[in-house]
Coordinates of C-alpha atoms in Angstrom, one line a residue:
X1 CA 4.2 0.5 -20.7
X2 CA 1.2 -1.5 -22.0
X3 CA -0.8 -1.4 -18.7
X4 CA -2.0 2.5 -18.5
X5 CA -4.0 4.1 -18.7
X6 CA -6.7 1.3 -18.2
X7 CA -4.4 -0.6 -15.9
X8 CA -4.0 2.4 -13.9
X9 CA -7.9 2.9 -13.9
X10 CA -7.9 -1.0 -12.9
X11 CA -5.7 0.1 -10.0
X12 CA -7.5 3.2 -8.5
X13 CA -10.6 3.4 -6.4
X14 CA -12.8 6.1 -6.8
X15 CA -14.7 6.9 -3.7
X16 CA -16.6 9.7 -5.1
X17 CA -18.4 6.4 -7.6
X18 CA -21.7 4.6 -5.6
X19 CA -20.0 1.3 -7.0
X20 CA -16.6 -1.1 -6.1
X21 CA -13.9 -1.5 -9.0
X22 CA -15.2 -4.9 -10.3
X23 CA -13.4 -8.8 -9.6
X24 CA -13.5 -11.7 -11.3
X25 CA -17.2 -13.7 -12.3
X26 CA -17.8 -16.4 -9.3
X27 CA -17.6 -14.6 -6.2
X28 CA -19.6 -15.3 -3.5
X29 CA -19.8 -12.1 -2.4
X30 CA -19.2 -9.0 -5.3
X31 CA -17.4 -6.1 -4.3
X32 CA -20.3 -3.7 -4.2
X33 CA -21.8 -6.4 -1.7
X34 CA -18.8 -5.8 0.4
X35 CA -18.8 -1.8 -0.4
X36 CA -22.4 -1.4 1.2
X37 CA -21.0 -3.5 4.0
X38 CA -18.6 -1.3 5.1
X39 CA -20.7 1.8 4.6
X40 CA -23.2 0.4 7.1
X41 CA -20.1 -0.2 10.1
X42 CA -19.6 2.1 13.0
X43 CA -16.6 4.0 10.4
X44 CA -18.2 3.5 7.0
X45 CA -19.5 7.3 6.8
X46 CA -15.8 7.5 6.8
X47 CA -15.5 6.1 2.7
X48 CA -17.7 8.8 1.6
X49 CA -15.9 11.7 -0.1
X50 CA -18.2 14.7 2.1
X51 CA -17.5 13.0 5.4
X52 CA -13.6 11.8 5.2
X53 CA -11.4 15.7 5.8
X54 CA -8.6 14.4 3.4
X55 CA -11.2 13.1 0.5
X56 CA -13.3 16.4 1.5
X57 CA -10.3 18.5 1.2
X58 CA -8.7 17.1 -2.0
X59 CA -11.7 17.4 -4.0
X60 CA -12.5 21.0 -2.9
X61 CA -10.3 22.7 -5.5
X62 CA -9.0 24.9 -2.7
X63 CA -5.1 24.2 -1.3
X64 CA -4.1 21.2 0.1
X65 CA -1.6 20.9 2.7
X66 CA 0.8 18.7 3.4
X67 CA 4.0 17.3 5.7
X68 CA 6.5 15.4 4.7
X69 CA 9.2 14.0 7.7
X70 CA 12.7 13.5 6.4
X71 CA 16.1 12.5 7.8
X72 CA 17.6 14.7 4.7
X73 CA 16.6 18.1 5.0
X74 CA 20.4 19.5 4.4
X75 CA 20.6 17.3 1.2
X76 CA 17.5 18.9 0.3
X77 CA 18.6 22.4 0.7
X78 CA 21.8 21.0 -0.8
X79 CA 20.1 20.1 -3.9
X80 CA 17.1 22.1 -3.7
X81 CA 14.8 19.0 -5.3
X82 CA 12.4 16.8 -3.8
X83 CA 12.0 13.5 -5.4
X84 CA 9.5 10.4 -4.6
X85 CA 10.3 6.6 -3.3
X86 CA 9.0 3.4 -4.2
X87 CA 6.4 2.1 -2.3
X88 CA 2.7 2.5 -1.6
X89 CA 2.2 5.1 -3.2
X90 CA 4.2 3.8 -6.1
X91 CA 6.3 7.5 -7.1
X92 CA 5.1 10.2 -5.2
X93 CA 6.5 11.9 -2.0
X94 CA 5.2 10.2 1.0
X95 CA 2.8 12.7 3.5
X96 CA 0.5 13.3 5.5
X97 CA -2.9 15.6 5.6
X98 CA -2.4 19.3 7.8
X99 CA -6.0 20.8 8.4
X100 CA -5.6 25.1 8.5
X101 CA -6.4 26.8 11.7
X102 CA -6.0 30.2 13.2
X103 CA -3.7 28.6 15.3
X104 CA -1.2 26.4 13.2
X105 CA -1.8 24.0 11.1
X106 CA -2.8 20.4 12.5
X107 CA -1.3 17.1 11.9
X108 CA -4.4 14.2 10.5
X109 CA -3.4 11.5 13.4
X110 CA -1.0 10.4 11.0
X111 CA 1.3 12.9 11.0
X112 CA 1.0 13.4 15.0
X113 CA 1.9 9.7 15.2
X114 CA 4.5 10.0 12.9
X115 CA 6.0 13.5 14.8
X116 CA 5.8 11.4 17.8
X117 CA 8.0 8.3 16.4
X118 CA 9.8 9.7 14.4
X119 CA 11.6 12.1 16.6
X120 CA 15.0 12.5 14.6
X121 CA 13.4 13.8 11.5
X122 CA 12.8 17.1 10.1
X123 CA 9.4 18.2 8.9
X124 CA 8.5 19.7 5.6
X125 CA 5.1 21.4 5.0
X126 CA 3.9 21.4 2.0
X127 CA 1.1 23.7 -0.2
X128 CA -0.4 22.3 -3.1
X129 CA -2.6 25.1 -4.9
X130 CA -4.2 22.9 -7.8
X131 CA -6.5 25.1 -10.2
X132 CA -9.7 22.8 -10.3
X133 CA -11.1 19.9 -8.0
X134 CA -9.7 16.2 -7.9
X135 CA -11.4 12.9 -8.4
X136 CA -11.4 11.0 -5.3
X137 CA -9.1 8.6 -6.6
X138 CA -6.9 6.4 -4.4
X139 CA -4.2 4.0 -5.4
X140 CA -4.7 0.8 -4.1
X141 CA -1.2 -1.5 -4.2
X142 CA -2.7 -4.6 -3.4
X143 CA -3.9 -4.1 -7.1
X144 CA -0.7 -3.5 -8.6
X145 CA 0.3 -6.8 -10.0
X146 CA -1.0 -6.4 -13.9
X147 CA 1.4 -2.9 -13.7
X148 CA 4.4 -5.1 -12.1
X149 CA 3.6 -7.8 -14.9
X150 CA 3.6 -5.7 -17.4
X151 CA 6.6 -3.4 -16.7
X152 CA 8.7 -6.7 -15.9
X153 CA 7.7 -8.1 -19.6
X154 CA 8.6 -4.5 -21.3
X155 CA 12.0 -4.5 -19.5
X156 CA 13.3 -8.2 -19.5
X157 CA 16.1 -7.0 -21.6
X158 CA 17.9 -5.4 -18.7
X159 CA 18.2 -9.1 -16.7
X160 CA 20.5 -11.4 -17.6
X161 CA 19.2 -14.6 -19.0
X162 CA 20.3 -16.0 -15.4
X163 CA 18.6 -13.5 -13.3
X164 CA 15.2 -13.8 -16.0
X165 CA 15.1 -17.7 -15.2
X166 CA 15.3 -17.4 -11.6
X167 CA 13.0 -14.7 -11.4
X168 CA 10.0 -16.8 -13.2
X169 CA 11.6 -20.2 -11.8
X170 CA 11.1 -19.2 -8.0
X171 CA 7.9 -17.4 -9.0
X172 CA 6.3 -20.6 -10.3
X173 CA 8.1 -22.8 -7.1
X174 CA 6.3 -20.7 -4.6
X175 CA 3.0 -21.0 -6.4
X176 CA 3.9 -24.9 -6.3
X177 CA 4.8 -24.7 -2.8
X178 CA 1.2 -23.3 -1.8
X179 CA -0.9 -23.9 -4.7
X180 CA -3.3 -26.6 -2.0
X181 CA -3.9 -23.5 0.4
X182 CA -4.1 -20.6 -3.1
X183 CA -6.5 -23.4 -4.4
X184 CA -8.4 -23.1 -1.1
X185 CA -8.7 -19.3 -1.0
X186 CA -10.1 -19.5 -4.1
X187 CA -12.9 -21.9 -3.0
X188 CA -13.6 -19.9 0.0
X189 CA -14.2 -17.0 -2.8
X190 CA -16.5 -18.9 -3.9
X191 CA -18.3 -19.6 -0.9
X192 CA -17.2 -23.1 -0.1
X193 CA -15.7 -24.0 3.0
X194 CA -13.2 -27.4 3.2
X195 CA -11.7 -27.0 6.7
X196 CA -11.9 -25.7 10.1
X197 CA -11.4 -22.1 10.7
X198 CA -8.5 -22.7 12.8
X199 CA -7.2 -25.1 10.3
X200 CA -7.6 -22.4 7.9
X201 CA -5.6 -19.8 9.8
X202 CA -2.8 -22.4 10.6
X203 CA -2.3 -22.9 6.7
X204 CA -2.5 -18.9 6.1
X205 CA 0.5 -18.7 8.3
X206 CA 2.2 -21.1 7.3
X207 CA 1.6 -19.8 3.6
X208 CA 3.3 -16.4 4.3
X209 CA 6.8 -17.7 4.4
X210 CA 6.7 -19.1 0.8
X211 CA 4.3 -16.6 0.0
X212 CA 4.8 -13.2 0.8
X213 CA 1.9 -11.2 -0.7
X214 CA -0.1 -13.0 1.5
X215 CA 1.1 -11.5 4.9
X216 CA 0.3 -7.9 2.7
X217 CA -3.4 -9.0 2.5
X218 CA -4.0 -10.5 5.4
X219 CA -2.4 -6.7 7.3
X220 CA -4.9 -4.7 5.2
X221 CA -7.8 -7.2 5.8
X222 CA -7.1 -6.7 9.7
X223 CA -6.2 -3.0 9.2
X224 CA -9.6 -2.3 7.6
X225 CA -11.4 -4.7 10.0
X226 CA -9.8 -2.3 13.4
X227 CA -10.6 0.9 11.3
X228 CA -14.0 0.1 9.7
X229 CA -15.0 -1.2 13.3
X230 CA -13.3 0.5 16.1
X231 CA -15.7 2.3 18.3
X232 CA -13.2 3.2 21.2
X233 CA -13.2 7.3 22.4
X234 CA -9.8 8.1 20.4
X235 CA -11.4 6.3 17.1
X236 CA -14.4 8.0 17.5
X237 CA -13.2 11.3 18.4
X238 CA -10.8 11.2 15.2
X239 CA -13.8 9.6 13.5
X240 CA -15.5 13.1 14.1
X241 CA -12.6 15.3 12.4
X242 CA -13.2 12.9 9.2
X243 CA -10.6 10.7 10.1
X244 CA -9.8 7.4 10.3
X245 CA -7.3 6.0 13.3
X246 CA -4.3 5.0 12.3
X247 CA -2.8 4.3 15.2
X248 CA -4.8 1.0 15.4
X249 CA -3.1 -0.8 12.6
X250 CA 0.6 1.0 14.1
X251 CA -0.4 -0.8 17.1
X252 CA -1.0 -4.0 15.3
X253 CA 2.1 -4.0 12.8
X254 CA 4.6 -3.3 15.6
X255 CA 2.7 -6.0 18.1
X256 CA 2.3 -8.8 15.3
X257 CA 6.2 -8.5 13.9
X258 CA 9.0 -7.6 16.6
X259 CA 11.6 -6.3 13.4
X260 CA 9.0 -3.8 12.4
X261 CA 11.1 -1.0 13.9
X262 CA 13.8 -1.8 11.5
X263 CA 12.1 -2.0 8.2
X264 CA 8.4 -2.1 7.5
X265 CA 8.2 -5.3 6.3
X266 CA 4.8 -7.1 5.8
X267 CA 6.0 -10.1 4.3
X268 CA 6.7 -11.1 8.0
X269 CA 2.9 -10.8 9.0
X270 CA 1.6 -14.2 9.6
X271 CA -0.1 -14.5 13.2
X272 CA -2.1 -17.9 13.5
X273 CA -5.8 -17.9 14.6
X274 CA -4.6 -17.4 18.5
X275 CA -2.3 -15.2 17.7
X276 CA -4.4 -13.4 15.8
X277 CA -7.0 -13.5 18.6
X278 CA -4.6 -12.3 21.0
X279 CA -3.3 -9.3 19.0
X280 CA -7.0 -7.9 18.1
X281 CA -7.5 -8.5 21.8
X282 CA -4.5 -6.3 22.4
X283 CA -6.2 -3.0 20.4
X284 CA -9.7 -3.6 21.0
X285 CA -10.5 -6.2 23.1
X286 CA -14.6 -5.8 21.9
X287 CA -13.6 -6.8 18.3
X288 CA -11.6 -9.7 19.0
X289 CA -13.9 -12.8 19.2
X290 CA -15.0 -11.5 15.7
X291 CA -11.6 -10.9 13.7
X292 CA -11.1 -14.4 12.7
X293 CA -14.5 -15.0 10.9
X294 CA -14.5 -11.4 9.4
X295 CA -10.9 -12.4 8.0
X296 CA -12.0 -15.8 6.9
X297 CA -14.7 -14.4 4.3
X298 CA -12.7 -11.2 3.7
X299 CA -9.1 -12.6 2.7
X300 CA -10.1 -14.9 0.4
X301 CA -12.2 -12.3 -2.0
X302 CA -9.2 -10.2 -1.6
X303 CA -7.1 -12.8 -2.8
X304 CA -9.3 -13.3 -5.8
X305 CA -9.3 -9.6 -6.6
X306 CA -6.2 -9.3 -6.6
X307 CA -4.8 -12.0 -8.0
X308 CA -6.7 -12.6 -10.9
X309 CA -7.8 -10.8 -13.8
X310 CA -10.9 -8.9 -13.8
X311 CA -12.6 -10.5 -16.7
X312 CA -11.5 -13.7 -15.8
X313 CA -13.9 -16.7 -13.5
X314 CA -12.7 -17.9 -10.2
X315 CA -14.5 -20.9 -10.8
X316 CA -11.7 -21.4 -14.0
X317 CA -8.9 -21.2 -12.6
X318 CA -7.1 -24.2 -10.3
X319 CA -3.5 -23.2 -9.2
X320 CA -2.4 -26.8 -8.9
X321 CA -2.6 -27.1 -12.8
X322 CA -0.9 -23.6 -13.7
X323 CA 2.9 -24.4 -12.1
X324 CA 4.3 -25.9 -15.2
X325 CA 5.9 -22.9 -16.6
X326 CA 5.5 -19.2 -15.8
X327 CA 3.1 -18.4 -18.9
X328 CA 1.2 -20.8 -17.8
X329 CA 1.2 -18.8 -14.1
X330 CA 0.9 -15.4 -15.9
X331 CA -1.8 -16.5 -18.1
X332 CA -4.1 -18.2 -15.3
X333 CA -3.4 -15.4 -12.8
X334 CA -1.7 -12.4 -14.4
X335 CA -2.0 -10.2 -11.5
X336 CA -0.7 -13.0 -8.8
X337 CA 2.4 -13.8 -11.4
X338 CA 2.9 -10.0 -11.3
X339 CA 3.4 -9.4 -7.5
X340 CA 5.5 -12.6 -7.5
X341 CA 7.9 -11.7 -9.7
X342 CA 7.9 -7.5 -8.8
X343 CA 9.0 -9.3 -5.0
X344 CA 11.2 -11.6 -6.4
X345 CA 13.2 -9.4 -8.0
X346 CA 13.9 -7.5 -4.9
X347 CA 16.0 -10.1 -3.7
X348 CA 18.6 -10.3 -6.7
X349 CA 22.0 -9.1 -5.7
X350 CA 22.0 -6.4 -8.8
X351 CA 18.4 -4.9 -7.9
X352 CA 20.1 -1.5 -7.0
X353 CA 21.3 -1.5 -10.8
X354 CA 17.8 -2.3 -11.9
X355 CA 15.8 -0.5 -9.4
X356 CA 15.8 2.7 -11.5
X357 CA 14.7 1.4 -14.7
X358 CA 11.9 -0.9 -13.4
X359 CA 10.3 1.4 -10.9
X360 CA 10.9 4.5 -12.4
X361 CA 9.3 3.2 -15.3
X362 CA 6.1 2.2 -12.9
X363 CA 6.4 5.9 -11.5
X364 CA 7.0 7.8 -14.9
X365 CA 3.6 5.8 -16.2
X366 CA 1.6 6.5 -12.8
X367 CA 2.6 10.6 -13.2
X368 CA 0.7 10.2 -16.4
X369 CA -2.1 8.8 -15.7
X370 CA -2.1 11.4 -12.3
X371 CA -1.6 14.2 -14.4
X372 CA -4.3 13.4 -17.4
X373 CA -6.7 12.5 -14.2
X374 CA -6.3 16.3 -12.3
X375 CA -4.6 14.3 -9.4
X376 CA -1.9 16.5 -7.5
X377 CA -1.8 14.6 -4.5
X378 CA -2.3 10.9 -4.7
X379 CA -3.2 8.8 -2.0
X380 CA -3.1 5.5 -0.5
X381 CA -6.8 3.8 -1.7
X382 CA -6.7 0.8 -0.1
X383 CA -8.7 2.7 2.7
X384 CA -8.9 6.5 2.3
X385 CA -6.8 6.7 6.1
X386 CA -4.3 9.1 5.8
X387 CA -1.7 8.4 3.4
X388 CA -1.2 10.8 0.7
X389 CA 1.6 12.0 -1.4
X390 CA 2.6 14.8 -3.5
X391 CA 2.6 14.3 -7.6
X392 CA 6.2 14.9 -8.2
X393 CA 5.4 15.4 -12.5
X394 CA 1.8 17.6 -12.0
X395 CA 2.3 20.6 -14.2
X396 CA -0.9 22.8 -13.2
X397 CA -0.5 23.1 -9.5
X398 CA 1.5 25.9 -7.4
X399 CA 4.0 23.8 -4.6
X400 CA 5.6 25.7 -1.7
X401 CA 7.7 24.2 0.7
X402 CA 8.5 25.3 4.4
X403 CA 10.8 23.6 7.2
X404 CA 8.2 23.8 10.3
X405 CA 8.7 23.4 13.8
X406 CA 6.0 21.5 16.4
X407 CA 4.6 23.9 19.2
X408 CA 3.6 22.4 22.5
X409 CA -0.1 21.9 21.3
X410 CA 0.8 19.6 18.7
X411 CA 0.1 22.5 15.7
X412 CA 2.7 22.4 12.9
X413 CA 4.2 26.5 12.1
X414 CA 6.2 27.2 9.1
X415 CA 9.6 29.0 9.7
X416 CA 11.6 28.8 6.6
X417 CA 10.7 28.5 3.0
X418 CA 12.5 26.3 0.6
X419 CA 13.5 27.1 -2.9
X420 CA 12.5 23.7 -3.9
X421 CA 11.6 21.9 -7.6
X422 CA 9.9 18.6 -8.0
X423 CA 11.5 15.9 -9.9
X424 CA 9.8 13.6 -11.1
X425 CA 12.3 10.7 -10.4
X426 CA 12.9 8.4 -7.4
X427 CA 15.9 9.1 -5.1
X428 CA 18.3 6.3 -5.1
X429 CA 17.4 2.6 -3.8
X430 CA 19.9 3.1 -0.6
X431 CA 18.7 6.2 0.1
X432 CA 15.9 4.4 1.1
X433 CA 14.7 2.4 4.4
X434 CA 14.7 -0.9 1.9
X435 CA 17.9 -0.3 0.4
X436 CA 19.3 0.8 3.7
X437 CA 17.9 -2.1 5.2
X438 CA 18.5 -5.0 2.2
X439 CA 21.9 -3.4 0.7
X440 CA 23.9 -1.5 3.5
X441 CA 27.0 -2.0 1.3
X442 CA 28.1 -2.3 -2.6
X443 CA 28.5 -6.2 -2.6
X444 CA 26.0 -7.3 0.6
X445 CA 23.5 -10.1 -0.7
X446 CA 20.3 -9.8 0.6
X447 CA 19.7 -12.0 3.9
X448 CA 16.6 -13.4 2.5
X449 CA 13.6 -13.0 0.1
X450 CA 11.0 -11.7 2.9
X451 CA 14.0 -9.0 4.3
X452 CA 13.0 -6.7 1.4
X453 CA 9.5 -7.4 0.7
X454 CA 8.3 -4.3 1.9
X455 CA 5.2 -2.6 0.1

């Protein structure tokens, strides 16, 4: 793949660095602007590597530990192999953070909320022994979209010439579609505001259904307003174990979109400005006169960030005059035509075929990078909250795996080790809550684009 290792640098945070990964030229507000701003709300302490247990823990060079809930512990001891899933964390195995005590370990908030939903799976603890420190870097997906560009260019021979024209054709028709509100983000980036703000929040919703990425940015937009800025007792008190609440954006996913249950799916998340209003009012009712303006300036810098490259000039680049073909998308907005068409190609009827050679490709390049960076256990970098993984492909790190049982205090205790190997490939697509969810049988279409749009 053409994009590592300085696309995968592109797509990392470090939050051991004093400065922001940098956007395009023309922002109204830089990212290091918006970096000092979080540091200074109620959670910011939070982003710092000495006050954040998981960021404090991982580059400690002491073991890590880790639990990992699964519906397929007897396929697992079948097999005796764990292997990663597509997704946020783009190949590794998908956990959560356990803190040591003389009692058991404990579950980050997390893991409790995910022992608490997730009541028919079994739990897997894991310890990662690495033998030096990690950089605190984070993987942040919303960045992804020069890595999906880039993998989709080096693999076009597997489509059919069919399946490669629908893929850039739709691409460019839902940048058509929306290219009066993308156009408008863009001048908001810049610091110019055309319309009312509940005009603006109308169009945003009304933008997610021909444009899915959108309803991704404007979750994690809310999800880092609720965690940056929460000051009820269970944030705080979570807030003084190093850790930020997860259970506010939970609350928010499950309250905004009633199919949540069935497959996380943020594709669907498109609340308008009452709506939107209504929900924050839900969680925290202090923070909800305040969510819409936040959003407002936040979303649209996102946007830029992610969509474009970071050399490029928001100023440059008009949406309305880059439809005519999909070069002409990819070469305005490489990033944007790279989340399009990575989305896109979710809803082909052969995607199961070609699942495993475009995203293990993505996961096979991302265990590189990983490995050369000292990175064991990668983590969700959008917001340093909780989501963390295990490197399937690291070579210089000691993994032992337990089945543990939950005590009546809440404290995880191993009572079986596994004889388990990590492979560094991704279980099958219908193994998986999207394949589950998009392909329950051999020749079932897809219902629609946004059914598998998940992150």
């Amino acid at each position: 793949m053409h994009a590592a290792p300085d696309g995968w640098d592109h797509v990392h945070t470090d939050f051991g660095a004093r400065t922001a990964p940098p956007g395009p030229a023309g922002l109204a507000e830089s990212a290091d602007d918006w970096l000092t701003a979080h540091r200074r709300a109620p959670n910011g302490h939070l982003l710092e590597v000495s006050d954040n247990a998981m960021l404090a823990s991982l580059t400690s060079g002491r073991p890590v530990h880790l639990m990992h809930t699964t519906l397929a512990l007897d396929a697992i001891r079948a097999t005796g192999e764990l292997h990663g899933a597509a997704g946020c964390l783009v190949g590794a195995l998908y956990c959560a953070p356990l803190t040591e005590t003389t009692d058991g370990l404990r579950p980050h908030n997390l893991g409790s909320y995910l022992l608490e939903t997730k009541t028919d799976t079994k739990t897997v603890v894991l310890e990662i022994c690495p033998e030096q420190p990690a950089p605190a870097k984070g993987l942040n997906y919303l960045r992804l979209g020069g890595i999906h560009l880039d993998t989709y260019q080096d693999h076009r021979s597997f489509l059919t010439a069919a399946e490669d024209h629908q893929l850039q054709q739709t691409a460019v028709r839902r940048v058509r579609e929306t290219a009066g509100f993308l156009d408008l983000l863009l001048a908001e980036a810049r610091g110019t505001h055309t319309t009312s703000l509940t005009a603006f929040f109308n169009q945003l919703a009304a933008a997610v259904e021909s444009f899915p990425f959108l309803g991704y940015l404007y979750f994690e937009v809310l999800c880092e307003y609720l965690l940056l800025h929460s000051t009820k007792p269970t944030t705080k008190a979570y807030a003084a174990a190093g850790e930020m609440n997860n259970r506010l954006y939970k609350q928010l996913a499950f309250a905004a979109v009633d199919t949540m249950g069935r497959l996380f799916d943020l594709a669907l998340f498109n609340p308008d400005h009452a709506q939107l209003t209504e929900l924050i009012g839900r969680i925290e009712p202090s923070l909800a006169l305040g969510a819409p303006a936040y959003t407002r300036r936040r979303l649209p810098h996102l946007f830029a960030c992610a969509a474009l490259d970071p050399g490029s000039d928001v100023t440059a680049v008009a949406f309305r005059d880059a439809t005519g073909d999909f070069d002409s998308l990819a070469a305005a907005a490489p990033h944007l035509a790279g989340q399009l068409v990575f989305r896109e190609m979710r809803t082909l009827p052969r995607y199961p075929a070609l699942f495993p050679v475009f995203e293990q490709a993505k996961a096979t390049s991302v265990y590189d990078y990983w490995n050369r960076q000292e990175i064991a256990a990668p983590f969700n970098g959008v917001l340093p909250k909780g989501e963390i993984g295990l490197n399937l492909a690291f070579p210089r790190a000691a993994c032992t795996a337990w089945v543990a049982e939950t005590c009546e205090r809440g404290l995880l205790h191993p009572t079986e080790q596994l004889d388990l190997l990590p492979i560094p490939r991704l279980a099958d697509l219908r193994g998986t809550a999207l394949g589950r969810a998009a392909f329950p049988g051999p020749c079932t279409r897809p219902k629609s684009p946004s059914t598998v749009s998940v992150a």
